[in-house]
JSON list of C-alpha atoms and ligand atoms in Angstrom, two decimals:
[
{"chain": "A", "resi": 1, "resn": "MET", "atom": "CA", "xyz": [9.41, 35.85, -10.31]},
{"chain": "A", "resi": 2, "resn": "GLN", "atom": "CA", "xyz": [11.19, 33.76, -7.88]},
{"chain": "A", "resi": 3, "resn": "ASN", "atom": "CA", "xyz": [12.08, 30.20, -8.63]},
{"chain": "A", "resi": 4, "resn": "GLN", "atom": "CA", "xyz": [15.54, 29.91, -7.00]},
{"chain": "A", "resi": 5, "resn": "SER", "atom": "CA", "xyz": [13.97, 28.44, -3.57]},
{"chain": "A", "resi": 6, "resn": "ASN", "atom": "CA", "xyz": [16.26, 26.56, -1.51]},
{"chain": "A", "resi": 7, "resn": "ASN", "atom": "CA", "xyz": [19.06, 24.69, -3.29]},
{"chain": "A", "resi": 8, "resn": "MET", "atom": "CA", "xyz": [21.97, 27.20, -2.31]},
{"chain": "A", "resi": 9, "resn": "THR", "atom": "CA", "xyz": [22.83, 25.84, 1.11]},
{"chain": "A", "resi": 10, "resn": "ILE", "atom": "CA", "xyz": [22.66, 21.88, 0.37]},
{"chain": "A", "resi": 11, "resn": "ASP", "atom": "CA", "xyz": [25.12, 20.08, 2.77]},
{"chain": "A", "resi": 12, "resn": "PRO", "atom": "CA", "xyz": [24.68, 16.37, 1.85]},
{"chain": "A", "resi": 13, "resn": "VAL", "atom": "CA", "xyz": [26.54, 14.88, 4.93]},
{"chain": "A", "resi": 14, "resn": "ASN", "atom": "CA", "xyz": [24.27, 17.34, 7.18]},
{"chain": "A", "resi": 15, "resn": "ILE", "atom": "CA", "xyz": [20.96, 16.24, 5.45]},
{"chain": "A", "resi": 16, "resn": "LEU", "atom": "CA", "xyz": [21.75, 12.45, 5.82]},
{"chain": "A", "resi": 17, "resn": "LYS", "atom": "CA", "xyz": [22.58, 13.08, 9.54]},
{"chain": "A", "resi": 18, "resn": "GLU", "atom": "CA", "xyz": [19.36, 14.98, 10.04]},
{"chain": "A", "resi": 19, "resn": "HIS", "atom": "CA", "xyz": [17.45, 11.91, 8.64]},
{"chain": "A", "resi": 20, "resn": "SER", "atom": "CA", "xyz": [19.55, 9.44, 10.46]},
{"chain": "A", "resi": 21, "resn": "LEU", "atom": "CA", "xyz": [20.74, 7.86, 7.28]},
{"chain": "A", "resi": 22, "resn": "LYS", "atom": "CA", "xyz": [24.10, 6.31, 6.96]},
{"chain": "A", "resi": 23, "resn": "HIS", "atom": "CA", "xyz": [26.34, 8.48, 4.93]},
{"chain": "A", "resi": 24, "resn": "THR", "atom": "CA", "xyz": [27.85, 6.39, 2.16]},
{"chain": "A", "resi": 25, "resn": "LYS", "atom": "CA", "xyz": [29.90, 7.73, -0.41]},
{"chain": "A", "resi": 26, "resn": "GLN", "atom": "CA", "xyz": [27.27, 6.86, -3.11]},
{"chain": "A", "resi": 27, "resn": "ARG", "atom": "CA", "xyz": [24.35, 8.64, -1.03]},
{"chain": "A", "resi": 28, "resn": "ILE", "atom": "CA", "xyz": [26.40, 11.56, -0.89]},
{"chain": "A", "resi": 29, "resn": "ARG", "atom": "CA", "xyz": [27.24, 11.74, -4.47]},
{"chain": "A", "resi": 30, "resn": "VAL", "atom": "CA", "xyz": [23.46, 11.47, -5.54]},
{"chain": "A", "resi": 31, "resn": "LEU", "atom": "CA", "xyz": [22.70, 14.42, -3.32]},
{"chain": "A", "resi": 32, "resn": "GLU", "atom": "CA", "xyz": [25.52, 16.56, -4.58]},
{"chain": "A", "resi": 33, "resn": "GLU", "atom": "CA", "xyz": [24.34, 15.93, -8.10]},
{"chain": "A", "resi": 34, "resn": "ILE", "atom": "CA", "xyz": [20.79, 16.78, -7.44]},
{"chain": "A", "resi": 35, "resn": "ALA", "atom": "CA", "xyz": [21.72, 19.95, -5.36]},
{"chain": "A", "resi": 36, "resn": "LEU", "atom": "CA", "xyz": [24.06, 21.22, -8.06]},
{"chain": "A", "resi": 37, "resn": "ASP", "atom": "CA", "xyz": [21.40, 23.00, -9.92]},
{"chain": "A", "resi": 38, "resn": "THR", "atom": "CA", "xyz": [18.17, 25.02, -9.16]},
{"chain": "A", "resi": 39, "resn": "VAL", "atom": "CA", "xyz": [16.31, 22.94, -11.67]},
{"chain": "A", "resi": 40, "resn": "ALA", "atom": "CA", "xyz": [15.23, 19.27, -11.10]},
{"chain": "A", "resi": 41, "resn": "ILE", "atom": "CA", "xyz": [17.41, 16.71, -12.68]},
{"chain": "A", "resi": 42, "resn": "SER", "atom": "CA", "xyz": [15.97, 13.70, -14.71]},
{"chain": "A", "resi": 43, "resn": "GLN", "atom": "CA", "xyz": [16.50, 10.06, -13.76]},
{"chain": "A", "resi": 44, "resn": "PRO", "atom": "CA", "xyz": [18.29, 9.45, -17.14]},
{"chain": "A", "resi": 45, "resn": "GLU", "atom": "CA", "xyz": [20.53, 12.36, -16.65]},
{"chain": "A", "resi": 46, "resn": "LEU", "atom": "CA", "xyz": [21.43, 11.04, -12.99]},
{"chain": "A", "resi": 47, "resn": "GLU", "atom": "CA", "xyz": [22.12, 7.70, -14.62]},
{"chain": "A", "resi": 48, "resn": "LYS", "atom": "CA", "xyz": [24.53, 9.24, -17.12]},
{"chain": "A", "resi": 49, "resn": "LYS", "atom": "CA", "xyz": [26.24, 11.35, -14.52]},
{"chain": "A", "resi": 50, "resn": "LEU", "atom": "CA", "xyz": [26.71, 8.70, -12.01]},
{"chain": "A", "resi": 51, "resn": "GLY", "atom": "CA", "xyz": [26.63, 5.48, -14.10]},
{"chain": "A", "resi": 52, "resn": "LYS", "atom": "CA", "xyz": [30.45, 5.00, -13.56]},
{"chain": "A", "resi": 53, "resn": "GLU", "atom": "CA", "xyz": [30.30, 5.22, -9.81]},
{"chain": "A", "resi": 54, "resn": "ILE", "atom": "CA", "xyz": [26.65, 4.01, -9.10]},
{"chain": "A", "resi": 55, "resn": "ASP", "atom": "CA", "xyz": [24.84, 1.08, -10.70]},
{"chain": "A", "resi": 56, "resn": "ARG", "atom": "CA", "xyz": [21.13, 1.55, -11.64]},
{"chain": "A", "resi": 57, "resn": "VAL", "atom": "CA", "xyz": [19.74, -0.63, -8.97]},
{"chain": "A", "resi": 58, "resn": "THR", "atom": "CA", "xyz": [21.64, 1.10, -6.26]},
{"chain": "A", "resi": 59, "resn": "LEU", "atom": "CA", "xyz": [20.66, 4.49, -7.76]},
{"chain": "A", "resi": 60, "resn": "TYR", "atom": "CA", "xyz": [16.95, 3.61, -7.74]},
{"chain": "A", "resi": 61, "resn": "ARG", "atom": "CA", "xyz": [17.38, 2.40, -4.12]},
{"chain": "A", "resi": 62, "resn": "ILE", "atom": "CA", "xyz": [19.02, 5.60, -3.08]},
{"chain": "A", "resi": 63, "resn": "LEU", "atom": "CA", "xyz": [16.36, 7.68, -4.85]},
{"chain": "A", "resi": 64, "resn": "ASN", "atom": "CA", "xyz": [13.39, 5.88, -3.28]},
{"chain": "A", "resi": 65, "resn": "ILE", "atom": "CA", "xyz": [14.97, 6.26, 0.35]},
{"chain": "A", "resi": 66, "resn": "TYR", "atom": "CA", "xyz": [15.34, 9.96, -0.31]},
{"chain": "A", "resi": 67, "resn": "GLU", "atom": "CA", "xyz": [11.83, 10.27, -1.45]},
{"chain": "A", "resi": 68, "resn": "ASP", "atom": "CA", "xyz": [10.44, 8.29, 1.57]},
{"chain": "A", "resi": 69, "resn": "LYS", "atom": "CA", "xyz": [12.48, 10.49, 3.89]},
{"chain": "A", "resi": 70, "resn": "GLY", "atom": "CA", "xyz": [11.09, 13.69, 2.54]},
{"chain": "A", "resi": 71, "resn": "ILE", "atom": "CA", "xyz": [14.65, 14.61, 1.10]},
{"chain": "A", "resi": 72, "resn": "LEU", "atom": "CA", "xyz": [13.74, 14.62, -2.63]},
{"chain": "A", "resi": 73, "resn": "HIS", "atom": "CA", "xyz": [10.42, 15.07, -4.43]},
{"chain": "A", "resi": 74, "resn": "ARG", "atom": "CA", "xyz": [9.81, 13.48, -7.75]},
{"chain": "A", "resi": 75, "resn": "ILE", "atom": "CA", "xyz": [8.24, 15.24, -10.61]},
{"chain": "A", "resi": 76, "resn": "MET", "atom": "CA", "xyz": [7.17, 13.63, -13.76]},
{"chain": "A", "resi": 77, "resn": "ASP", "atom": "CA", "xyz": [7.77, 15.65, -16.98]},
{"chain": "A", "resi": 78, "resn": "MET", "atom": "CA", "xyz": [5.60, 15.71, -20.08]},
{"chain": "A", "resi": 79, "resn": "ASN", "atom": "CA", "xyz": [7.21, 12.65, -21.41]},
{"chain": "A", "resi": 80, "resn": "GLY", "atom": "CA", "xyz": [6.60, 10.56, -18.19]},
{"chain": "A", "resi": 81, "resn": "THR", "atom": "CA", "xyz": [10.21, 10.79, -17.02]},
{"chain": "A", "resi": 82, "resn": "ALA", "atom": "CA", "xyz": [10.86, 11.05, -13.30]},
{"chain": "A", "resi": 83, "resn": "ASN", "atom": "CA", "xyz": [12.78, 14.12, -12.22]},
{"chain": "A", "resi": 84, "resn": "TYR", "atom": "CA", "xyz": [14.14, 14.87, -8.78]},
{"chain": "A", "resi": 85, "resn": "ALA", "atom": "CA", "xyz": [14.59, 17.90, -6.78]},
{"chain": "A", "resi": 86, "resn": "ILE", "atom": "CA", "xyz": [15.55, 18.68, -3.25]},
{"chain": "A", "resi": 87, "resn": "CYS", "atom": "CA", "xyz": [12.70, 19.33, -0.79]},
{"chain": "A", "resi": 88, "resn": "SER", "atom": "CA", "xyz": [12.17, 22.41, 1.20]},
{"chain": "A", "resi": 89, "resn": "SER", "atom": "CA", "xyz": [13.54, 22.00, 4.62]},
{"chain": "A", "resi": 90, "resn": "SER", "atom": "CA", "xyz": [10.08, 21.75, 6.14]},
{"chain": "A", "resi": 91, "resn": "CYS", "atom": "CA", "xyz": [9.75, 18.28, 4.59]},
{"chain": "A", "resi": 92, "resn": "SER", "atom": "CA", "xyz": [10.04, 15.21, 6.72]},
{"chain": "A", "resi": 93, "resn": "GLU", "atom": "CA", "xyz": [9.12, 11.56, 6.43]},
{"chain": "A", "resi": 94, "resn": "ASP", "atom": "CA", "xyz": [5.44, 11.10, 5.61]},
{"chain": "A", "resi": 95, "resn": "HIS", "atom": "CA", "xyz": [5.28, 14.61, 5.55]},
{"chain": "A", "resi": 96, "resn": "HIS", "atom": "CA", "xyz": [5.90, 16.51, 2.42]},
{"chain": "A", "resi": 97, "resn": "HIS", "atom": "CA", "xyz": [5.29, 19.92, 2.04]},
{"chain": "A", "resi": 98, "resn": "ASP", "atom": "CA", "xyz": [6.20, 20.29, -1.68]},
{"chain": "A", "resi": 99, "resn": "GLU", "atom": "CA", "xyz": [2.93, 21.38, -3.00]},
{"chain": "A", "resi": 100, "resn": "HIS", "atom": "CA", "xyz": [4.33, 24.02, -5.02]},
{"chain": "A", "resi": 101, "resn": "VAL", "atom": "CA", "xyz": [3.73, 24.54, -8.74]},
{"chain": "A", "resi": 102, "resn": "HIS", "atom": "CA", "xyz": [6.28, 22.92, -11.05]},
{"chain": "A", "resi": 103, "resn": "PHE", "atom": "CA", "xyz": [7.06, 24.37, -14.47]},
{"chain": "A", "resi": 104, "resn": "ASN", "atom": "CA", "xyz": [8.05, 22.18, -17.24]},
{"chain": "A", "resi": 105, "resn": "CYS", "atom": "CA", "xyz": [9.64, 24.12, -20.14]},
{"chain": "A", "resi": 106, "resn": "THR", "atom": "CA", "xyz": [8.67, 22.96, -23.51]},
{"chain": "A", "resi": 107, "resn": "ASN", "atom": "CA", "xyz": [11.82, 24.53, -25.16]},
{"chain": "A", "resi": 108, "resn": "CYS", "atom": "CA", "xyz": [14.69, 23.33, -22.86]},
{"chain": "A", "resi": 109, "resn": "THR", "atom": "CA", "xyz": [12.56, 20.68, -21.07]},
{"chain": "A", "resi": 110, "resn": "LYS", "atom": "CA", "xyz": [13.84, 21.74, -17.65]},
{"chain": "A", "resi": 111, "resn": "ILE", "atom": "CA", "xyz": [11.66, 21.41, -14.60]},
{"chain": "A", "resi": 112, "resn": "TYR", "atom": "CA", "xyz": [11.55, 24.14, -12.03]},
{"chain": "A", "resi": 113, "resn": "CYS", "atom": "CA", "xyz": [10.17, 24.15, -8.61]},
{"chain": "A", "resi": 114, "resn": "LEU", "atom": "CA", "xyz": [8.46, 27.48, -8.49]},
{"chain": "A", "resi": 115, "resn": "ASP", "atom": "CA", "xyz": [7.88, 29.49, -5.32]},
{"chain": "A", "resi": 116, "resn": "VAL", "atom": "CA", "xyz": [4.18, 29.37, -5.90]},
{"chain": "A", "resi": 117, "resn": "VAL", "atom": "CA", "xyz": [1.86, 27.67, -3.46]},
{"chain": "A", "resi": 118, "resn": "LEU", "atom": "CA", "xyz": [-1.04, 25.80, -4.68]},
{"chain": "A", "resi": 119, "resn": "PRO", "atom": "CA", "xyz": [-4.40, 27.18, -4.08]},
{"chain": "A", "resi": 120, "resn": "GLN", "atom": "CA", "xyz": [-6.58, 25.27, -1.91]},
{"chain": "A", "resi": 121, "resn": "ILE", "atom": "CA", "xyz": [-9.19, 23.29, -3.95]},
{"chain": "A", "resi": 122, "resn": "LYS", "atom": "CA", "xyz": [-12.27, 22.04, -2.16]},
{"chain": "A", "resi": 123, "resn": "MET", "atom": "CA", "xyz": [-12.90, 18.41, -2.66]},
{"chain": "A", "resi": 124, "resn": "PRO", "atom": "CA", "xyz": [-16.31, 16.91, -3.17]},
{"chain": "A", "resi": 125, "resn": "GLN", "atom": "CA", "xyz": [-17.82, 15.34, -0.08]},
{"chain": "A", "resi": 126, "resn": "GLY", "atom": "CA", "xyz": [-16.39, 11.99, 0.83]},
{"chain": "A", "resi": 127, "resn": "PHE", "atom": "CA", "xyz": [-13.19, 12.63, -1.00]},
{"chain": "A", "resi": 128, "resn": "THR", "atom": "CA", "xyz": [-9.99, 13.32, 0.82]},
{"chain": "A", "resi": 129, "resn": "ALA", "atom": "CA", "xyz": [-6.91, 14.45, -1.15]},
{"chain": "A", "resi": 130, "resn": "ALA", "atom": "CA", "xyz": [-3.53, 13.50, 0.26]},
{"chain": "A", "resi": 131, "resn": "THR", "atom": "CA", "xyz": [-1.49, 15.21, -2.20]},
{"chain": "A", "resi": 132, "resn": "MET", "atom": "CA", "xyz": [-1.78, 17.33, -5.18]},
{"chain": "A", "resi": 133, "resn": "HIS", "atom": "CA", "xyz": [0.52, 17.99, -8.19]},
{"chain": "A", "resi": 134, "resn": "THR", "atom": "CA", "xyz": [0.22, 20.98, -10.47]},
{"chain": "A", "resi": 135, "resn": "THR", "atom": "CA", "xyz": [2.81, 21.45, -13.55]},
{"chain": "A", "resi": 136, "resn": "ALA", "atom": "CA", "xyz": [2.55, 24.37, -15.72]},
{"chain": "A", "resi": 137, "resn": "TYR", "atom": "CA", "xyz": [3.93, 23.90, -19.25]},
{"chain": "A", "resi": 138, "resn": "GLY", "atom": "CA", "xyz": [5.32, 26.65, -21.38]},
{"chain": "A", "resi": 139, "resn": "ILE", "atom": "CA", "xyz": [8.49, 28.84, -21.88]},
{"chain": "A", "resi": 140, "resn": "CYS", "atom": "CA", "xyz": [10.81, 29.49, -18.89]},
{"chain": "A", "resi": 141, "resn": "GLU", "atom": "CA", "xyz": [12.58, 32.48, -17.91]},
{"chain": "A", "resi": 142, "resn": "LYS", "atom": "CA", "xyz": [15.74, 31.64, -19.63]},
{"chain": "A", "resi": 143, "resn": "CYS", "atom": "CA", "xyz": [14.25, 30.61, -22.66]},
{"chain": "A", "resi": 144, "resn": "SER", "atom": "CA", "xyz": [12.12, 33.51, -23.22]},
{"chain": "A", "resi": 145, "resn": "VAL", "atom": "CA", "xyz": [15.02, 35.63, -23.11]},
{"chain": "A", "resi": 146, "resn": "MET", "atom": "CA", "xyz": [16.77, 33.83, -25.79]},
{"chain": "A", "resi": 147, "resn": "VAL", "atom": "CA", "xyz": [13.62, 33.94, -27.80]},
{"chain": "A", "resi": 148, "resn": "SER", "atom": "CA", "xyz": [13.29, 37.79, -27.52]},
{"chain": "A", "resi": 149, "resn": "LYS", "atom": "CA", "xyz": [16.71, 38.48, -28.55]},
{"chain": "B", "resi": 201, "resn": "ZN", "atom": "ZN1", "xyz": [13.51, 26.65, -20.84]},
{"chain": "B", "resi": 202, "resn": "ZN", "atom": "ZN1", "xyz": [9.42, 20.92, -6.59]}
]
């Protein structure tokens, strides 16, 4: 199973440049934190890590800009907490291509972006779906190794 999609070559300054955003120190820090891991990071976790450098309001603002610009996508976990992951490079403003399956581990609570494309679902006549989110819940690769030991 592949789940380490595209987080290995994240260059915050480059990403900001590509989206014609000013690269402030704070913006760079947020991207660095999110790109650090191949799993999504929750908003409370981000606040904990960056709280000393970036106040809450500024952090929200930065996350919103990144979501709008197609740099990040937001995934709600089973508790309704927002988690963020870097988008695939094909994403751009108003055009997210992040319609992959997410996996929320019920053991470690981590959220993974899986390299699994959502199947096309036919909508009833008159309904136009703009986005679709699918989250699978269960035990992740790492946790199932620990369980079986
Ligand atoms: Zn897990
Ligand atoms: Zn994702």
